[in-house]
mmCIF file of C-alpha atoms in Angstrom:
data_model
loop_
_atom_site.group_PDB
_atom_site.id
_atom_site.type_symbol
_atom_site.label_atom_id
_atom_site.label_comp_id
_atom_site.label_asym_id
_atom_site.label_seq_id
_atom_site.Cartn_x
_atom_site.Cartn_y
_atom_site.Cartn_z
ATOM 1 C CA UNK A 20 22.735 -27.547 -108.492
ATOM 2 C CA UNK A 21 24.108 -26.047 -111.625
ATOM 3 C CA UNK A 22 26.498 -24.090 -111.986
ATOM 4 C CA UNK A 23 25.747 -19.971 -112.757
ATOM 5 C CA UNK A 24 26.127 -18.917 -116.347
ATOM 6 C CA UNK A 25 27.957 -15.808 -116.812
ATOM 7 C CA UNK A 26 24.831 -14.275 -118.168
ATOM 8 C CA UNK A 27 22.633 -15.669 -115.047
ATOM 9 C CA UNK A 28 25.928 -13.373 -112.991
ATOM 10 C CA UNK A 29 24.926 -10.565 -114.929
ATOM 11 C CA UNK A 30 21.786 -10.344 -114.347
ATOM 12 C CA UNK A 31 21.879 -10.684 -110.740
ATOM 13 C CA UNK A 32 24.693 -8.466 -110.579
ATOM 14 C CA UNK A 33 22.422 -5.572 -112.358
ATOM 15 C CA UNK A 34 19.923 -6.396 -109.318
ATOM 16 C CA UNK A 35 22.318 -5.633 -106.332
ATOM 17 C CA UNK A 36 22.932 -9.127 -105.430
ATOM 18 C CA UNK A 37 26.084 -9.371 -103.313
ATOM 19 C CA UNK A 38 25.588 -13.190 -103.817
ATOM 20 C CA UNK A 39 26.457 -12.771 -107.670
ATOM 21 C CA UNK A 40 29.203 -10.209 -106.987
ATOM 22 C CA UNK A 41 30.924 -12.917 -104.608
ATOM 23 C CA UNK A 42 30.503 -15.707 -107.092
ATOM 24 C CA UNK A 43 32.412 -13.463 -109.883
ATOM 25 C CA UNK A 44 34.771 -12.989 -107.789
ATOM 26 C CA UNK A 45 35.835 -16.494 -106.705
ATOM 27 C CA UNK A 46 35.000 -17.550 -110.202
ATOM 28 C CA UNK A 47 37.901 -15.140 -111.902
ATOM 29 C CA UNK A 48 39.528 -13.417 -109.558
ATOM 30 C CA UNK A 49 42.540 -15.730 -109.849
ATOM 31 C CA UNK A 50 42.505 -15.845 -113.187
ATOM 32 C CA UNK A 51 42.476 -12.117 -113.264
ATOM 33 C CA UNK A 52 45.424 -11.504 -110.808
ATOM 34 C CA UNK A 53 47.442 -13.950 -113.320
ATOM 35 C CA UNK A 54 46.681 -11.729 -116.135
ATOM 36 C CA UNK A 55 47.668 -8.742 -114.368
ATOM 37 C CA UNK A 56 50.676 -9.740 -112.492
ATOM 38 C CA UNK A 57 52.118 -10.992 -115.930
ATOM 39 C CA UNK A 58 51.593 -7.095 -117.133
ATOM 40 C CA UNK A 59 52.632 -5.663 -113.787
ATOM 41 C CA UNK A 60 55.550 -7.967 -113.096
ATOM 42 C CA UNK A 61 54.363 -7.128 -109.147
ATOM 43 C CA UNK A 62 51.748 -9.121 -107.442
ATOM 44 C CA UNK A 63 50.795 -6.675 -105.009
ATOM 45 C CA UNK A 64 49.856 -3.849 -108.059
ATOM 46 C CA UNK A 65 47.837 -6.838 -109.839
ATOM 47 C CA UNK A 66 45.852 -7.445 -106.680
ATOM 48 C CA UNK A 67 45.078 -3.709 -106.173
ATOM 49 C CA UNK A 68 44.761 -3.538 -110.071
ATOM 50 C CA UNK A 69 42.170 -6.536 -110.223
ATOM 51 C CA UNK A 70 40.083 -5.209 -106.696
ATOM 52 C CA UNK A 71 40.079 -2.149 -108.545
ATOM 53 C CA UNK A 72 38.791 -3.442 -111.695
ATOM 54 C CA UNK A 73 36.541 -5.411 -109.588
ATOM 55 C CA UNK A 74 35.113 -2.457 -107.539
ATOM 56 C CA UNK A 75 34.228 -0.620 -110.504
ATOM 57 C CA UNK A 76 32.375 -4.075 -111.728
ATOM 58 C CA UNK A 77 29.869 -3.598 -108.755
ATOM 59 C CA UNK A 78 29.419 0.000 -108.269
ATOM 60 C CA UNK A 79 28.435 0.260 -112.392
ATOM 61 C CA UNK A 80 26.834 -3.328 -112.139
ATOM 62 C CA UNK A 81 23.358 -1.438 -113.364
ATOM 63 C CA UNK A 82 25.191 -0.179 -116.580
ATOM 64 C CA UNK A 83 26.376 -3.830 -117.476
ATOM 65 C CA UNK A 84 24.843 -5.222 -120.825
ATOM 66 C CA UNK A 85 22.770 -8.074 -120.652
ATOM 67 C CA UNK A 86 24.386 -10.501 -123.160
ATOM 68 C CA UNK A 87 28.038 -8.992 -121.867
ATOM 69 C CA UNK A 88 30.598 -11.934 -122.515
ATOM 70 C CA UNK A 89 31.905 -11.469 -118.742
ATOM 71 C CA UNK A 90 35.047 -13.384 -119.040
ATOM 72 C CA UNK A 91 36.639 -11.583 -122.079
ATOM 73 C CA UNK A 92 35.132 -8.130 -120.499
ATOM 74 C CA UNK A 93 36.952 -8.310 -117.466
ATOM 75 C CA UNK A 94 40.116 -9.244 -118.890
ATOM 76 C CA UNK A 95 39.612 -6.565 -121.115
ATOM 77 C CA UNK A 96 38.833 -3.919 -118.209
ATOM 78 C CA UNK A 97 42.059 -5.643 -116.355
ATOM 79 C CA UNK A 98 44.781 -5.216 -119.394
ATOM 80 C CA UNK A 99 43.365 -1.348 -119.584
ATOM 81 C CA UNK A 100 44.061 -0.819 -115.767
ATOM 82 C CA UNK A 101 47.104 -2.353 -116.125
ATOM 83 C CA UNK A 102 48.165 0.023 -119.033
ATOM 84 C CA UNK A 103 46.563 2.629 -117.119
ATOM 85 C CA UNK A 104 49.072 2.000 -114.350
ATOM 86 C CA UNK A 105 52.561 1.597 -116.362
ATOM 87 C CA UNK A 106 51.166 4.862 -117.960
ATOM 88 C CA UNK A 107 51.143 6.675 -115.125
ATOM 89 C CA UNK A 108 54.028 5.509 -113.583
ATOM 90 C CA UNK A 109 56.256 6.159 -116.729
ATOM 91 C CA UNK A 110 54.932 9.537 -116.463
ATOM 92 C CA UNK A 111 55.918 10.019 -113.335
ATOM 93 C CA UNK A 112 59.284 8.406 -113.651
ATOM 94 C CA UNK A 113 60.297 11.185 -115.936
ATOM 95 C CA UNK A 114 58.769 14.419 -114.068
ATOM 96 C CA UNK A 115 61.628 12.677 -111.025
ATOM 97 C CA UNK A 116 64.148 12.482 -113.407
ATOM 98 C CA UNK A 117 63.369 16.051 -114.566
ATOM 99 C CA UNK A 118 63.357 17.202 -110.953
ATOM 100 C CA UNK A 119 66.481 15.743 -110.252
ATOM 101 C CA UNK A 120 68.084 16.944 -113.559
ATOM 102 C CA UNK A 121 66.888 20.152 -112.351
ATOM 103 C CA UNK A 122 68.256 19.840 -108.706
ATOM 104 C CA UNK A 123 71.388 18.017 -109.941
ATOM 105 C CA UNK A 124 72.265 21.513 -111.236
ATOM 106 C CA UNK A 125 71.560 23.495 -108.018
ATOM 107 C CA UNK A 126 73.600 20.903 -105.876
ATOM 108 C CA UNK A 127 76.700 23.406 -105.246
ATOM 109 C CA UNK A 128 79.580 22.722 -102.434
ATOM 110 C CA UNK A 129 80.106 26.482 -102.401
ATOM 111 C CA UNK A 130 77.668 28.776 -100.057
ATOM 112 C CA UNK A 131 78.571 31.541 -103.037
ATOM 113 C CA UNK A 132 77.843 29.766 -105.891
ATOM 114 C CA UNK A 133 74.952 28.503 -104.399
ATOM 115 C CA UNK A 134 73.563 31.879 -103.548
ATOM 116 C CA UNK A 135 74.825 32.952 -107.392
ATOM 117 C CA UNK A 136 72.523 29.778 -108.944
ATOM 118 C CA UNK A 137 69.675 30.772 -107.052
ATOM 119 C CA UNK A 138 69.703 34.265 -107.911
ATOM 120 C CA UNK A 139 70.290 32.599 -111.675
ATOM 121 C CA UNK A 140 67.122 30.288 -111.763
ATOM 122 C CA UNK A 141 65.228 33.019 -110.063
ATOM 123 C CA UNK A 142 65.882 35.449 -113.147
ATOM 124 C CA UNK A 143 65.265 32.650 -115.288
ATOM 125 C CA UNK A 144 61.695 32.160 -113.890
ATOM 126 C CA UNK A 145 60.791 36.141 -113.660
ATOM 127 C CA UNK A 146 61.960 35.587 -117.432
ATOM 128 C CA UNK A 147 59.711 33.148 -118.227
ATOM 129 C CA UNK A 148 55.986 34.325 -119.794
ATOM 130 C CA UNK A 149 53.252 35.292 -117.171
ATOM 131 C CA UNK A 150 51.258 31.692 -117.409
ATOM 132 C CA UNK A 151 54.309 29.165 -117.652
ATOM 133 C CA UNK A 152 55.786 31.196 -114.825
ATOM 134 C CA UNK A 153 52.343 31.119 -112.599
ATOM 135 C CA UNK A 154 52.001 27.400 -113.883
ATOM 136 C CA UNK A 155 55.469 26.569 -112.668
ATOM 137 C CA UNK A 156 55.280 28.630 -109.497
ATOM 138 C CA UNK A 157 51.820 26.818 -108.576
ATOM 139 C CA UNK A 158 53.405 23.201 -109.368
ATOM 140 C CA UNK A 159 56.997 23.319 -107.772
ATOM 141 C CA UNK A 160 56.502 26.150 -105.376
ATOM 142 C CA UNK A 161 52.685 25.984 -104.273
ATOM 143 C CA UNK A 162 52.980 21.807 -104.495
ATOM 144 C CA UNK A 163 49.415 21.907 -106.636
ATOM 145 C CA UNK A 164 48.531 18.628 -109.047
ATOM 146 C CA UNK A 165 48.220 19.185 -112.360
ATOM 147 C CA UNK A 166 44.861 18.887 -111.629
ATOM 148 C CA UNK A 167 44.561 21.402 -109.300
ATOM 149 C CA UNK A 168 46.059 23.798 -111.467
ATOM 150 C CA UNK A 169 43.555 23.042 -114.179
ATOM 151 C CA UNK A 170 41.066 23.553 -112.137
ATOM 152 C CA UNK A 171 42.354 26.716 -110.834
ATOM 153 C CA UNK A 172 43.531 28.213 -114.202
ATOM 154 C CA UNK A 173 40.807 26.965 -116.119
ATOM 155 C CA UNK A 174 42.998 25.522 -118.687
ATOM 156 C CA UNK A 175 43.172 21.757 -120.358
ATOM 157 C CA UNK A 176 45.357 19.207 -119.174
ATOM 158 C CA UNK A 177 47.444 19.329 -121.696
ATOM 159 C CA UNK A 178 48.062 22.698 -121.944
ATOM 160 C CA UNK A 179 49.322 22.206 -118.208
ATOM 161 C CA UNK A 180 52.174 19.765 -119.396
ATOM 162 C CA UNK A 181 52.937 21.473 -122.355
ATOM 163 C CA UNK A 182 53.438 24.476 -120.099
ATOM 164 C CA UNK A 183 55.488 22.408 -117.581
ATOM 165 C CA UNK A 184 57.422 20.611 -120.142
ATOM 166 C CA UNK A 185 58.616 23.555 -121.798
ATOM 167 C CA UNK A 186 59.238 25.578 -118.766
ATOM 168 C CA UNK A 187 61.536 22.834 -117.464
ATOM 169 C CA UNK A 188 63.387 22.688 -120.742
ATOM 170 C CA UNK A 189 63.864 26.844 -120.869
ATOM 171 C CA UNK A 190 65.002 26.509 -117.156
ATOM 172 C CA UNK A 191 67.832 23.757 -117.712
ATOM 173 C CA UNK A 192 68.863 25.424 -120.831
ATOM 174 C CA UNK A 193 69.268 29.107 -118.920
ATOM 175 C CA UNK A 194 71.097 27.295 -116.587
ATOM 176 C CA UNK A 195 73.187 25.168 -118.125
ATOM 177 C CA UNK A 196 74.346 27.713 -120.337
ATOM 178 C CA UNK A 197 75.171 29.580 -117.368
ATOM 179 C CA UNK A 198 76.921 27.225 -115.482
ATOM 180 C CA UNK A 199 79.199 26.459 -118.767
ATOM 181 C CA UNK A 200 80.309 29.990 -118.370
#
Protein backbone atom coordinates (compact mmCIF):
# COMPACT_ATOMS: atom_id res chain seq x y z
CA UNK A 1 0.00 0.00 0.00
CA UNK A 2 1.07 3.50 -0.74
CA UNK A 3 1.80 5.80 1.22
CA UNK A 4 -0.98 8.95 1.90
CA UNK A 5 -0.26 12.15 0.07
CA UNK A 6 -0.60 15.15 2.10
CA UNK A 7 -3.44 16.20 -0.09
CA UNK A 8 -5.18 12.54 0.19
CA UNK A 9 -4.70 13.74 4.51
CA UNK A 10 -6.54 16.68 3.71
CA UNK A 11 -9.19 15.53 2.32
CA UNK A 12 -9.99 12.95 4.74
CA UNK A 13 -9.26 15.21 7.43
CA UNK A 14 -12.14 17.73 6.01
CA UNK A 15 -14.43 14.43 6.29
CA UNK A 16 -13.98 13.70 10.09
CA UNK A 17 -11.72 10.86 9.67
CA UNK A 18 -9.85 10.21 12.93
CA UNK A 19 -7.80 7.75 10.74
CA UNK A 20 -6.25 10.82 8.76
CA UNK A 21 -5.92 12.95 11.91
CA UNK A 22 -3.74 10.01 13.49
CA UNK A 23 -1.65 9.58 10.39
CA UNK A 24 -0.73 13.53 10.51
CA UNK A 25 0.13 13.17 13.56
CA UNK A 26 2.68 10.33 13.53
CA UNK A 27 3.73 11.65 10.18
CA UNK A 28 4.97 15.29 11.71
CA UNK A 29 4.46 15.42 15.00
CA UNK A 30 8.17 14.88 15.67
CA UNK A 31 9.21 16.98 13.29
CA UNK A 32 6.99 19.62 14.72
CA UNK A 33 8.10 19.29 18.43
CA UNK A 34 11.81 19.83 16.91
CA UNK A 35 10.76 23.00 15.40
CA UNK A 36 9.19 24.20 18.42
CA UNK A 37 11.47 23.15 21.12
CA UNK A 38 14.32 24.96 19.09
CA UNK A 39 11.97 28.31 19.52
CA UNK A 40 10.90 27.41 23.04
CA UNK A 41 14.24 26.20 24.33
CA UNK A 42 11.68 23.85 26.69
CA UNK A 43 10.40 20.58 25.51
CA UNK A 44 7.51 20.41 27.61
CA UNK A 45 6.04 24.10 26.08
CA UNK A 46 6.84 22.60 22.43
CA UNK A 47 4.78 19.53 23.19
CA UNK A 48 1.83 21.57 24.58
CA UNK A 49 2.65 24.15 21.76
CA UNK A 50 2.54 21.41 18.90
CA UNK A 51 -0.86 19.41 20.63
CA UNK A 52 -2.13 22.75 20.58
CA UNK A 53 -1.38 23.55 17.11
CA UNK A 54 -2.52 20.14 16.43
CA UNK A 55 -5.95 20.43 18.19
CA UNK A 56 -6.82 23.40 16.35
CA UNK A 57 -5.79 21.26 13.00
CA UNK A 58 -8.83 18.91 13.75
CA UNK A 59 -11.45 20.96 15.27
CA UNK A 60 -11.11 23.56 11.93
CA UNK A 61 -10.25 20.43 9.70
CA UNK A 62 -13.60 21.54 7.54
CA UNK A 63 -12.02 25.06 6.91
CA UNK A 64 -8.70 23.46 5.53
CA UNK A 65 -8.02 24.24 1.73
CA UNK A 66 -7.93 21.54 -0.54
CA UNK A 67 -4.53 21.97 -2.29
CA UNK A 68 -3.08 23.23 1.40
CA UNK A 69 0.77 22.36 1.29
CA UNK A 70 0.35 20.59 4.87
CA UNK A 71 3.92 20.37 5.77
CA UNK A 72 4.94 24.08 5.34
CA UNK A 73 1.29 25.00 6.93
CA UNK A 74 1.86 23.42 10.05
CA UNK A 75 5.20 24.62 10.58
CA UNK A 76 3.89 27.80 9.81
CA UNK A 77 0.87 27.51 12.43
CA UNK A 78 3.75 26.03 14.95
CA UNK A 79 6.44 29.12 14.64
CA UNK A 80 3.14 31.52 15.22
CA UNK A 81 2.21 29.58 18.50
CA UNK A 82 5.50 29.64 19.45
CA UNK A 83 5.74 33.51 19.03
CA UNK A 84 2.43 33.60 20.45
CA UNK A 85 3.85 32.07 23.61
CA UNK A 86 7.30 34.13 24.14
CA UNK A 87 4.79 37.04 23.52
CA UNK A 88 2.85 36.44 26.20
CA UNK A 89 5.24 35.45 28.52
CA UNK A 90 7.45 38.62 27.94
CA UNK A 91 4.38 40.41 28.69
CA UNK A 92 3.90 38.98 31.64
CA UNK A 93 7.46 39.04 32.79
CA UNK A 94 7.25 42.77 32.93
CA UNK A 95 3.63 43.35 34.62
CA UNK A 96 5.89 40.97 37.73
CA UNK A 97 8.60 43.14 37.51
CA UNK A 98 6.24 46.15 37.68
CA UNK A 99 4.47 44.58 40.64
CA UNK A 100 7.46 44.01 42.40
CA UNK A 101 8.93 47.49 41.56
CA UNK A 102 5.77 48.58 42.97
CA UNK A 103 5.89 46.36 46.19
CA UNK A 104 9.68 46.82 46.47
CA UNK A 105 8.65 50.36 47.51
CA UNK A 106 5.98 49.42 50.12
CA UNK A 107 8.41 46.80 51.77
CA UNK A 108 9.05 49.03 55.07
CA UNK A 109 10.77 47.55 58.47
CA UNK A 110 8.92 50.29 60.32
CA UNK A 111 5.03 49.64 61.41
CA UNK A 112 4.95 53.78 61.01
CA UNK A 113 6.31 54.21 57.88
CA UNK A 114 4.46 51.51 56.67
CA UNK A 115 1.16 52.89 57.79
CA UNK A 116 2.61 56.53 56.32
CA UNK A 117 3.24 54.67 52.59
CA UNK A 118 -0.04 53.29 52.60
CA UNK A 119 -1.84 56.29 53.43
CA UNK A 120 0.71 57.78 50.50
CA UNK A 121 -0.25 55.31 47.61
CA UNK A 122 -3.80 55.54 48.76
CA UNK A 123 -3.84 59.44 48.00
CA UNK A 124 -2.00 58.72 45.01
CA UNK A 125 -4.79 56.42 43.65
CA UNK A 126 -7.90 58.78 44.88
CA UNK A 127 -5.57 61.21 42.74
CA UNK A 128 -5.56 59.38 39.86
CA UNK A 129 -8.58 60.14 37.02
CA UNK A 130 -11.98 58.30 37.60
CA UNK A 131 -11.26 55.37 34.79
CA UNK A 132 -7.40 54.66 35.42
CA UNK A 133 -8.35 54.64 39.08
CA UNK A 134 -11.54 52.13 38.53
CA UNK A 135 -9.20 50.28 35.94
CA UNK A 136 -6.48 49.92 38.52
CA UNK A 137 -8.79 49.21 41.43
CA UNK A 138 -10.57 46.34 39.27
CA UNK A 139 -7.00 44.81 38.21
CA UNK A 140 -4.86 44.89 41.51
CA UNK A 141 -7.63 45.14 44.02
CA UNK A 142 -10.71 43.19 42.43
CA UNK A 143 -7.94 40.51 40.77
CA UNK A 144 -10.03 40.95 37.20
CA UNK A 145 -8.02 39.99 33.67
CA UNK A 146 -7.59 42.47 31.42
CA UNK A 147 -10.14 40.80 29.80
CA UNK A 148 -12.56 40.93 32.25
CA UNK A 149 -12.22 44.46 32.61
CA UNK A 150 -12.83 44.99 28.93
CA UNK A 151 -15.60 43.27 29.06
CA UNK A 152 -16.91 44.99 32.01
CA UNK A 153 -15.91 48.59 30.98
CA UNK A 154 -16.63 48.19 27.52
CA UNK A 155 -13.38 49.51 26.47
CA UNK A 156 -10.51 48.04 23.90
CA UNK A 157 -7.71 46.12 25.00
CA UNK A 158 -5.48 48.47 24.55
CA UNK A 159 -6.94 51.16 26.10
CA UNK A 160 -6.82 48.73 29.25
CA UNK A 161 -2.89 48.64 29.14
CA UNK A 162 -2.45 52.00 28.24
CA UNK A 163 -4.54 52.75 31.31
CA UNK A 164 -2.53 50.26 33.45
CA UNK A 165 0.75 51.25 32.10
CA UNK A 166 0.39 54.74 32.86
CA UNK A 167 -1.26 54.33 36.15
CA UNK A 168 1.70 52.24 37.31
CA UNK A 169 4.15 54.83 36.09
CA UNK A 170 2.07 57.94 37.97
CA UNK A 171 2.02 55.60 41.08
CA UNK A 172 5.93 54.88 41.28
CA UNK A 173 6.64 58.39 40.41
CA UNK A 174 4.18 59.81 43.46
CA UNK A 175 5.93 57.55 45.44
CA UNK A 176 9.22 57.69 44.76
CA UNK A 177 9.23 61.25 44.95
CA UNK A 178 7.85 60.84 48.25
CA UNK A 179 9.99 58.48 49.66
CA UNK A 180 13.13 60.76 48.43
CA UNK A 181 11.74 63.28 50.80
Amino acid sequence: MEPYTDAQLVADLKIGSEWAFTQLYNRYYKRLHIEANYILKDAEEAADVVHDVLIVIWNRRDKLVDNLHLKSYLATCVRNKCMDRIRRSVVKERNVHQYMSLKELTVCVNPMERKELSLQLATAINALPLAQRAVFEMSYMEDKTQREIVAEKNLSLQTVKNQMSTTLRILRKKLKSSRDL
